[in-house]
Short mmCIF file of C-alpha atoms in Angstrom, two decimals:
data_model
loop_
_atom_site.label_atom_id
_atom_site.label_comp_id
_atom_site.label_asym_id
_atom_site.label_seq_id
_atom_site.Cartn_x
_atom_site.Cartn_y
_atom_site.Cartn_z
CA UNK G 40 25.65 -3.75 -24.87
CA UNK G 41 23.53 -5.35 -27.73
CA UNK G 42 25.02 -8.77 -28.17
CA UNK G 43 22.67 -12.10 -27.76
CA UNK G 44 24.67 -13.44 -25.29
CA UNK G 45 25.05 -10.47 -22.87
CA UNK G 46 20.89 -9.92 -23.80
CA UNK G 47 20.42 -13.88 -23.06
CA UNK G 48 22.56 -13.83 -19.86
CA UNK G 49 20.42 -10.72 -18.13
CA UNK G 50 17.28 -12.27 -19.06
CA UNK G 51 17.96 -15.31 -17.34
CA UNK G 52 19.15 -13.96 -14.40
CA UNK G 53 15.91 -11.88 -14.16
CA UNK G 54 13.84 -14.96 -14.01
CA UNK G 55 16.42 -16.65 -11.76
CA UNK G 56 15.60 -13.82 -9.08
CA UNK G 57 12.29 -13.71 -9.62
CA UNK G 58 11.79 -17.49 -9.13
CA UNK G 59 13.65 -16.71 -5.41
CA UNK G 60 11.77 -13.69 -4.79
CA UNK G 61 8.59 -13.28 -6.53
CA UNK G 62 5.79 -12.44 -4.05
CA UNK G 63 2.24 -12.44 -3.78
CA UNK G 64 1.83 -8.31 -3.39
CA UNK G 65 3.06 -6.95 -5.08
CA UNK G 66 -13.57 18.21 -18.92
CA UNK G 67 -13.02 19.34 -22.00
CA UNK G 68 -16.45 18.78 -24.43
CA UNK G 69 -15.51 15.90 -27.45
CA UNK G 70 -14.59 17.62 -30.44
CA UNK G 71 -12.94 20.68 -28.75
CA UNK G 72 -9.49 21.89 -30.65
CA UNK G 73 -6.90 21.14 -28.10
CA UNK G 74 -4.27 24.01 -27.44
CA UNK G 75 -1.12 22.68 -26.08
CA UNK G 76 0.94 24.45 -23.62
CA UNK G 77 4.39 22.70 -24.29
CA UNK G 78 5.50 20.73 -27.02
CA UNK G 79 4.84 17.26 -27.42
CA UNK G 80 7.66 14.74 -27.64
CA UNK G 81 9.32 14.15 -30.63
CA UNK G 82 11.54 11.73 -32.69
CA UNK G 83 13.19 9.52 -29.85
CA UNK G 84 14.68 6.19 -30.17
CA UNK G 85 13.80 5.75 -33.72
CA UNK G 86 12.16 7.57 -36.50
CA UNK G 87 8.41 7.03 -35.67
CA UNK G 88 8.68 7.12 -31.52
CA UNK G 89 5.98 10.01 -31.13
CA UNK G 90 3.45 10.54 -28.35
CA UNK G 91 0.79 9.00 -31.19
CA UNK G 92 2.73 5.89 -32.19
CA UNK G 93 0.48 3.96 -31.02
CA UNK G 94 -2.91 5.96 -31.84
CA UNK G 95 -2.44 7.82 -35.22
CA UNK G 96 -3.79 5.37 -37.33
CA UNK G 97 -7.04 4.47 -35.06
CA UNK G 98 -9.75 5.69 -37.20
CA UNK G 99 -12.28 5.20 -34.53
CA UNK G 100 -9.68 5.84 -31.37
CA UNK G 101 -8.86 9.60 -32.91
CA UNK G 102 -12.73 10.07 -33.55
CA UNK G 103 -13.10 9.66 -29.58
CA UNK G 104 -9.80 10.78 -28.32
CA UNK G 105 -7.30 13.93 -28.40
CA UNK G 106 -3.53 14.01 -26.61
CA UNK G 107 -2.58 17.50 -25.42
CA UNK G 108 0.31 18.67 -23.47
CA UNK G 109 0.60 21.24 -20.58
CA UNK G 110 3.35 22.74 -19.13
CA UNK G 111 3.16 22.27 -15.18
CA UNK G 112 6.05 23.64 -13.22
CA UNK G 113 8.96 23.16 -15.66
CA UNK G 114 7.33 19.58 -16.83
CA UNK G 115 5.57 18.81 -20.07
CA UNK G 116 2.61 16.81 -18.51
CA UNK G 117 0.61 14.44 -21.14
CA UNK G 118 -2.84 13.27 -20.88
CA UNK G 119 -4.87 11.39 -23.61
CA UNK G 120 -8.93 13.36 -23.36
CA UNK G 121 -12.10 12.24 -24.93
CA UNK G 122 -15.74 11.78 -23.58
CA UNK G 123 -18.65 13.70 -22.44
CA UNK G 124 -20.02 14.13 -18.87
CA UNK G 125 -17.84 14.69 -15.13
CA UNK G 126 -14.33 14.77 -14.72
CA UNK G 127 -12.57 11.45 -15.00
CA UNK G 128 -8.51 11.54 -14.39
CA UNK G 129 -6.81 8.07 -14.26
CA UNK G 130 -3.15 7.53 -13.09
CA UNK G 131 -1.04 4.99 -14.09
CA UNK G 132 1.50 2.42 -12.19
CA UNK G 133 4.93 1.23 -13.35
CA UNK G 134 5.95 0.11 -15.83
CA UNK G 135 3.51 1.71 -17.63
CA UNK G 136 1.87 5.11 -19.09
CA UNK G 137 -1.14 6.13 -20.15
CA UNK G 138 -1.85 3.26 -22.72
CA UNK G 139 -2.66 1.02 -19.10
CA UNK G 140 -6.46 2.53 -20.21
CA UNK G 141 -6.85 2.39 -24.06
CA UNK G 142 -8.84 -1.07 -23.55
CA UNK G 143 -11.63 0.87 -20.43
CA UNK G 144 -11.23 4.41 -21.94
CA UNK G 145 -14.10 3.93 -24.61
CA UNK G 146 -16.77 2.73 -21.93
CA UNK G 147 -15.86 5.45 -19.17
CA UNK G 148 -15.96 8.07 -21.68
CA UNK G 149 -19.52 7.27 -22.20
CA UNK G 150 -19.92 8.88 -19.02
CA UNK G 151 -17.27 10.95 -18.30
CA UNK G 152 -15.17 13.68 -19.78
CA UNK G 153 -11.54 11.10 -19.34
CA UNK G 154 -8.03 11.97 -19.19
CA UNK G 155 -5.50 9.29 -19.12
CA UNK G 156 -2.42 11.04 -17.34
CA UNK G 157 1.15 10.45 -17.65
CA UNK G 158 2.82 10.98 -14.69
CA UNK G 159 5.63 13.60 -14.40
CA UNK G 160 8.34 12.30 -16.11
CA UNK G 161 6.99 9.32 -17.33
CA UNK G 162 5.44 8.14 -20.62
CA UNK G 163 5.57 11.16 -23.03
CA UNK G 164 5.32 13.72 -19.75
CA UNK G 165 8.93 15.10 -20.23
CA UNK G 166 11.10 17.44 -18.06
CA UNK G 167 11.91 16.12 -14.08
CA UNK G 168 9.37 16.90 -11.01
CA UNK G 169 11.34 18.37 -7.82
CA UNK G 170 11.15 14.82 -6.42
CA UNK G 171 9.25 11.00 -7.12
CA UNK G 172 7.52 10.79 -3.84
CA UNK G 173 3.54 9.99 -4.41
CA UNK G 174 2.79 13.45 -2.18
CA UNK G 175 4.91 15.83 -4.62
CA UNK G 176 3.52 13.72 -7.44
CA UNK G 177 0.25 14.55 -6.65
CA UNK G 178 0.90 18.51 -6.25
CA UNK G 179 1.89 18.06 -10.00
CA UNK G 180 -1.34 15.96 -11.06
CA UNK G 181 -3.32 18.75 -8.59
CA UNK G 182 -1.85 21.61 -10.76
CA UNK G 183 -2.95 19.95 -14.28
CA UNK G 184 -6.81 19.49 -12.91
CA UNK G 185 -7.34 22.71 -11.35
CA UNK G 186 -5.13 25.14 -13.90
CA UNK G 187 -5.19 23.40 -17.16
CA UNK G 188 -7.74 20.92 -17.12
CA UNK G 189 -10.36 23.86 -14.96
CA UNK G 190 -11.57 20.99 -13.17
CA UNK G 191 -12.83 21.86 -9.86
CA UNK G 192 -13.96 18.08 -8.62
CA UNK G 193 -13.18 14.88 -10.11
CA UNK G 194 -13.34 11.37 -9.98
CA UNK G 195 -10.21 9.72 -9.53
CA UNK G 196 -9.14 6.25 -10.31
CA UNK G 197 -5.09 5.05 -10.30
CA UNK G 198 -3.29 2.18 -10.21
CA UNK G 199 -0.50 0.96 -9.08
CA UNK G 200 2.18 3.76 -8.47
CA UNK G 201 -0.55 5.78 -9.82
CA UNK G 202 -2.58 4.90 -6.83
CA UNK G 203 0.14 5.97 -4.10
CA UNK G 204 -0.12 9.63 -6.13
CA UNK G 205 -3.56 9.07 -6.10
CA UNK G 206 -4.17 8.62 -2.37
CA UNK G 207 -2.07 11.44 -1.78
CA UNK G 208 -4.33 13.35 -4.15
CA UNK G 209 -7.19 12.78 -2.31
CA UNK G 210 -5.14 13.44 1.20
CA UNK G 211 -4.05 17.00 0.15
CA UNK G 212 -7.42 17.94 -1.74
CA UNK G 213 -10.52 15.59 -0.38
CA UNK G 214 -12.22 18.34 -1.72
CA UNK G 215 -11.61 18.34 -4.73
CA UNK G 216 -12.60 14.90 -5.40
CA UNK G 217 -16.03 13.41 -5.85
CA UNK G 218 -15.25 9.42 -6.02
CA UNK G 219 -11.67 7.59 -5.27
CA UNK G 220 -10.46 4.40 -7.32
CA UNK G 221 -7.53 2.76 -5.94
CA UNK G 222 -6.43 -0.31 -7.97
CA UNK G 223 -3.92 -2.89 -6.59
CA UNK G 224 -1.31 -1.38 -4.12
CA UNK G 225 -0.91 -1.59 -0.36
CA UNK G 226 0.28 1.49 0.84
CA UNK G 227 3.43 2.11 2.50
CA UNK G 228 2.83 3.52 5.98
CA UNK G 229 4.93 3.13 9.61
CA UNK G 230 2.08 1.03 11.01
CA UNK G 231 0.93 -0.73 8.66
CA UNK G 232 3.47 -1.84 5.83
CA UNK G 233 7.50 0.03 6.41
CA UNK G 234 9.04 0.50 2.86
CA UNK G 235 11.75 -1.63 4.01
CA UNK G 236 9.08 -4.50 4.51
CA UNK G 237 7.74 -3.38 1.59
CA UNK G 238 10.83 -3.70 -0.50
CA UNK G 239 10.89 -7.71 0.50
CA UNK G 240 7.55 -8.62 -0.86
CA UNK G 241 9.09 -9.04 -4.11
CA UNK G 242 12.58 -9.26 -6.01
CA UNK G 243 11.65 -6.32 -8.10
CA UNK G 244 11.03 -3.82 -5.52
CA UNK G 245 13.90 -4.51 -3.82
CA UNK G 246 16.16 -4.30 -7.30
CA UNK G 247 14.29 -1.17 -8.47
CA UNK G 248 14.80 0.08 -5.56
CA UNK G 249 19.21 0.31 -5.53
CA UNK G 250 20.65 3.65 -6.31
CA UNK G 251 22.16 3.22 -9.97
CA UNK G 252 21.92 -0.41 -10.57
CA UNK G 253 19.03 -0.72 -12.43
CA UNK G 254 20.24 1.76 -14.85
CA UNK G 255 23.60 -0.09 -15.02
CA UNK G 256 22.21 -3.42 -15.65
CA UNK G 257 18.66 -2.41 -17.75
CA UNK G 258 20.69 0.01 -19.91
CA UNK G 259 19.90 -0.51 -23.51
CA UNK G 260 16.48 -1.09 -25.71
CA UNK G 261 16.79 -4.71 -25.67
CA UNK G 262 16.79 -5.11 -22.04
CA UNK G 263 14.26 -3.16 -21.38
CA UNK G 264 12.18 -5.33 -23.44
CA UNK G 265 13.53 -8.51 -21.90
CA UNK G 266 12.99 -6.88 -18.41
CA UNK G 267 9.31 -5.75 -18.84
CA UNK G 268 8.67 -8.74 -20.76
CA UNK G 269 9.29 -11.01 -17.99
CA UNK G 270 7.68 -8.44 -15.38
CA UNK G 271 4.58 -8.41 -17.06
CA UNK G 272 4.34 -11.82 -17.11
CA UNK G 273 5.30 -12.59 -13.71
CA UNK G 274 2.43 -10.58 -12.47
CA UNK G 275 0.04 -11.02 -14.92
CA UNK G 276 -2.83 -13.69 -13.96
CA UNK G 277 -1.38 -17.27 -13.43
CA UNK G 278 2.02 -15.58 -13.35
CA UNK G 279 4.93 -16.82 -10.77
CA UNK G 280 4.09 -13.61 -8.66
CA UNK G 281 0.57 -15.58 -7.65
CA UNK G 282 1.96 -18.71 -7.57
CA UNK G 283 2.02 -20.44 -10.83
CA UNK G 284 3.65 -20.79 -13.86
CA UNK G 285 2.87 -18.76 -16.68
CA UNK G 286 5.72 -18.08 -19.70
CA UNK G 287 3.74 -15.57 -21.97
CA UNK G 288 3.00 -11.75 -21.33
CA UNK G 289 -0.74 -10.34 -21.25
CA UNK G 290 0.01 -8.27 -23.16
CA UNK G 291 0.47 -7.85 -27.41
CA UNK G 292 3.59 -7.34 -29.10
CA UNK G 293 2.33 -4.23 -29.91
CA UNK G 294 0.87 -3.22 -26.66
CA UNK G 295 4.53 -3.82 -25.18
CA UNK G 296 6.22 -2.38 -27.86
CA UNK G 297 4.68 1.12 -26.91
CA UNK G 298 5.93 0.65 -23.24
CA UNK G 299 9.23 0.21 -24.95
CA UNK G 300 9.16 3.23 -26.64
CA UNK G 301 8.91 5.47 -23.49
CA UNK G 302 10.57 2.98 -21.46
CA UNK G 303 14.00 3.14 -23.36
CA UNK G 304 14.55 6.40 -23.07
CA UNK G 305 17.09 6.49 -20.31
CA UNK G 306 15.83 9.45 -18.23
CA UNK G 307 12.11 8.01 -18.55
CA UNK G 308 13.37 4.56 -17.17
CA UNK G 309 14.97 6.33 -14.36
CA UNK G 310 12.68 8.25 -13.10
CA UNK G 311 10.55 5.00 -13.22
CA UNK G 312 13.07 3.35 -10.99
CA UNK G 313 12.97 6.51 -8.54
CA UNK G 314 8.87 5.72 -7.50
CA UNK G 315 10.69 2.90 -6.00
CA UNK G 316 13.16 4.61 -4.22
CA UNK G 317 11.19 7.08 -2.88
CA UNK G 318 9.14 4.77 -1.21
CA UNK G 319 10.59 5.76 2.41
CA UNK G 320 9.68 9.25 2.04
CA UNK G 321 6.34 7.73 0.88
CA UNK G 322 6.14 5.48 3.98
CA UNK G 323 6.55 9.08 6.03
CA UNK G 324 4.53 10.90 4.28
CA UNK G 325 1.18 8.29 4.02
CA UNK G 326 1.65 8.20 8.27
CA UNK G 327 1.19 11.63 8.22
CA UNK G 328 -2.06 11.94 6.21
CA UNK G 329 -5.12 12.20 8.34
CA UNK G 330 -7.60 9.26 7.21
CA UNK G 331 -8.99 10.45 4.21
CA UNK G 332 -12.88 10.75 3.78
CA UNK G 333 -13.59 10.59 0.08
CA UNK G 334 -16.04 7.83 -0.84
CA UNK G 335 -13.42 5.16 -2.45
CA UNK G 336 -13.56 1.32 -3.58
CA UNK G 337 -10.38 -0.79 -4.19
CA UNK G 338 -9.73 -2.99 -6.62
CA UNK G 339 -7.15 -5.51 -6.39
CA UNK G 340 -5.69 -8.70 -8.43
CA UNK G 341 -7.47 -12.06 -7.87
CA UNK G 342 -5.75 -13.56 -4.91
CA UNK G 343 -4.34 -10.31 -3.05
CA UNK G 344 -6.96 -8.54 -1.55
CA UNK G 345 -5.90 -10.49 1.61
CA UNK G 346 -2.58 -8.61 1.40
CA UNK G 347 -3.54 -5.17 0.45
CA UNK G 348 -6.83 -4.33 2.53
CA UNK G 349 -5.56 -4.48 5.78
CA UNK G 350 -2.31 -1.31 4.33
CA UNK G 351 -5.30 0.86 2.33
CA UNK G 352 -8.19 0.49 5.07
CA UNK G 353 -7.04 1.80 8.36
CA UNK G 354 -6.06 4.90 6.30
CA UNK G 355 -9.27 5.47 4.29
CA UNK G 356 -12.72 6.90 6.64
CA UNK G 357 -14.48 5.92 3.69
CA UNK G 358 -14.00 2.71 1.75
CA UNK G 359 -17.27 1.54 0.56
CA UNK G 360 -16.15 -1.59 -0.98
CA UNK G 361 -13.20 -3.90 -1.73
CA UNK G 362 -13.56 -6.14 -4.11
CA UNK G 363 -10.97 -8.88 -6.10
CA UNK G 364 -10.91 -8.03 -10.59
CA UNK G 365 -11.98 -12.10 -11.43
CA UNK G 366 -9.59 -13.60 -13.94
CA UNK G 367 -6.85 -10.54 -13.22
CA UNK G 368 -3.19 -10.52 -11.78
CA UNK G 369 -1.77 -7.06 -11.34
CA UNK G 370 -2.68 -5.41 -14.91
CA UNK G 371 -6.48 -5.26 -14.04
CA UNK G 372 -7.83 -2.76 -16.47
CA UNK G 373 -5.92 -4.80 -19.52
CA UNK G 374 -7.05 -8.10 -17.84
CA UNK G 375 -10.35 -7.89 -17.15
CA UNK G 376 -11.37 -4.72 -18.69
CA UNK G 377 -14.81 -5.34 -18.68
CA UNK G 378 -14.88 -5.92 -14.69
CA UNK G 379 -13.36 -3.19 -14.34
CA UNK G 380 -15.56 -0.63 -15.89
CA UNK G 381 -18.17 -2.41 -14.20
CA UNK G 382 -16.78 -1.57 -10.62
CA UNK G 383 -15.69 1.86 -11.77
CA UNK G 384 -18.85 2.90 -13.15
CA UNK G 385 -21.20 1.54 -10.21
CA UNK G 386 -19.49 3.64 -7.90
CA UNK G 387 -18.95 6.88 -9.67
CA UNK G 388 -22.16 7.04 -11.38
CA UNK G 389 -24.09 6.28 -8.13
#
C-alpha cells in the first residue's frame, strides 16, 4: 500500500476528479487542575502521536490552555479549555479537529472561558457515538456542556460539519444557548438543499459519501496526507473549489501533520467519512426542526455567501447578520483569523 507509484497514481486521480467536480459550496476558571473522566489517547501511529503532539512544547500555549477528557455515553470526548469569562464551545468541520482554533483561541479566551471540542469520534474523542447524524451529534456535545462542563448557557460557534451539530444544538436546546456562530455550510433540508443535491456540489461529497470506498482507496498514512493535502488546498482561498488555481495548502507542514495524526487512524477516518453519509438523515432531521430563535450570525468563505444564505436563513428566526471572512476560502478561522474574532466577538460580547 506504501509504494510511490500506487501513492503517485491516487494523488493524481484526486486532482483529476476534483478538476471535473470541484464546486463553489462546498467554564472552568484558568489555572484550575483538570480531572479527567476517561483516559486520554495514547501512543497511535507512531511513538509521539498523543492528544498534546502538537501543544506540549508551547510555553505560552500550556500557560493559557489545558486538554481534558470526559467520558460521555461510552465516548471519550476531548476538548482543549483556557480563558476567563462566559461559556465559549466551538465545533469543528471535516477534515479537521480541534486544532481548526489554535490560531482565534488566544483572543476569544480573553473573553470567554473556551473549549475547543472534538467531536465524537473524531480528533482524540475516541470510542463510536450511536450514529453520525448532526442531531445525535449534538445530544453528545449537549451532554459534555451541561454534565461535565456545568455549563448552563453558552455561546456557540462551529464550522463546517461542526456547524450542522451546531444548528442542531441550538434546535434541541435554544435555551441553552446565548449567541449562535455558524461558519460556512448550507444546511441540508427537503426544501431548501436535498442531500442528494447536496452530494453534487462537489466531487468530495459525493466520494465521501460511498459506503466503503473511501476507506478502500484512502487506506494508509500516506494517502491520507496526499488526500487532505489536496482538499485543503482546493478549498482554501484562490483554490479550484472558488474558481482558480492554487497548488499549495494554507496550511503548515506542521499544522497538517497534526490532522494526519488523528486522521490515519482508520476508525477516526471513518467515522469522518460517515458525517457525509449521514447527510440524508440530516436532510430529515433539519426539515423537522422548528426555525430556531437564538440570536446567530454566519460566516461564510469569500465568494459563497450567495450559495449558503438562502439553505441557513429560512431555517433561522433570528439571523442578525451574514457576512463573507475577506481573504478566506473554506478554512476561515486559519485564513483570516483576525476577521474572524472580529465577527465573533461583536456579536457575543454585545
Amino acid at each position: 500500500m506504501t509504494t510511490t507509484p500506487k501513492r503517485v497514481t491516487r494523488r493524481q486521480a484526486l486532482s483529476a476528479a476534483a478538476g471535473l467536480g470541484a464546486g463553489t459550496l462546498l467554564g472552568i476558571p484558568l489555572g484550575t487542575k483538570i480531572t479527567t473522566t476517561a483516559e486520554p489517547s495514547g501512543e497511535a501511529d507512531g511513538a509521539t502521536s498523543r492528544y498534546d503532539d502538537a501543544t506540549r512544547d508551547d510555553i505560552e500555549f500550556n500557560r493559557l490552555f489545558e486538554h481534558r477528557f470526559d467520558e460521555v455515553d461510552g465516548v471519550s470526548m476531548h476538548a482543549v479549555t483556557g480563558g476567563q469569562g462566559p461559556g465559549m464551545v466551538l465545533l469543528h468541520g471535516w477534515p479537521q479537529s480541534w486544532y481548526a482554533w489554535r490560531d482565534v483561541l488566544p483572543a476569544l479566551a480573553r473573553h470567554h472561558t473556551v473549549y475547543a471540542v472534538d467531536l465524537p469520534g473524531l480528533g482524540d474523542s475516541t470510542g463510536t457515538p450511536t450514529g453520525f447524524d448532526k442531531k445525535t451529534l449534538a445530544t453528545y456535545v449537549h451532554s459534555l456542556v451541561q454534565d461535565h462542563l456545568r455549563l448552563d448557557r453558552i455561546s456557540l460557534v462551529a464550522h463546517d460539519f461542526g456547524a450542522g451539530v451546531g444548528f442542531q444544538y441550538a434546535a434541541q436546546y435554544p435555551q441553552s444557548v446565548h449567541r449562535y456562530v455558524h461558519m460556512d455550510y448550507p444546511l441540508p433540508s427537503t426544501e431548501h438543499l436535498p442531500a442528494d443535491q447536496y452530494r453534487g456540489f462537489s466531487w468530495h461529497m459525493a466520494f465521501n459519501s460511498q459506503p466503503s470506498i473511501p476507506e478502500r482507496i484512502v487506506d494508509d498514512p500516506d494517502d491520507v496526507r496526499d488526500y487532505l493535502t489536496e482538499f485543503y488546498t482546493q478549498v482554501a482561498h484562490g483554490g479550484s473549489a472558488f474558481g482558480g488555481d492554487r497548488t499549495e495548502p494554507p496550511f503548515s507542514a506542521a499544522r497538517i501533520d497534526e490532522y494526519l495524526r488523528t486522521y490515519s487512524r482508520p476508525e477516526v477516518l471513518s467515522n469522518g467519512f460517515e458525517l457525509y453519509r449521514s447527510l440524508g438523515q440530516d436532510q430529515i432531521d433539519n426539515s423537522a426542526a422548528p426555525p430556531i430563535a437564538v440570536p446567530t450570525i454566519l460566516l461564510t468563505a469569500e465568494g459563497s455567501l450567495s450559495n449558503t444564505e438562502p439553505t441557513v436563513a429560512p431555517l433561522l428566526d433570528e439571523l442578525r447578520s451574514a457576512v463573507e471572512i475577506p481573504k478566506a476560502g473554506h478554512w476561515l478561522a486559519e485564513e483570516n483569523a483576525e476577521a474572524v474574532v472580529q465577527e465573533v466577538l461583536a456579536f457575543t460580547t454585545e
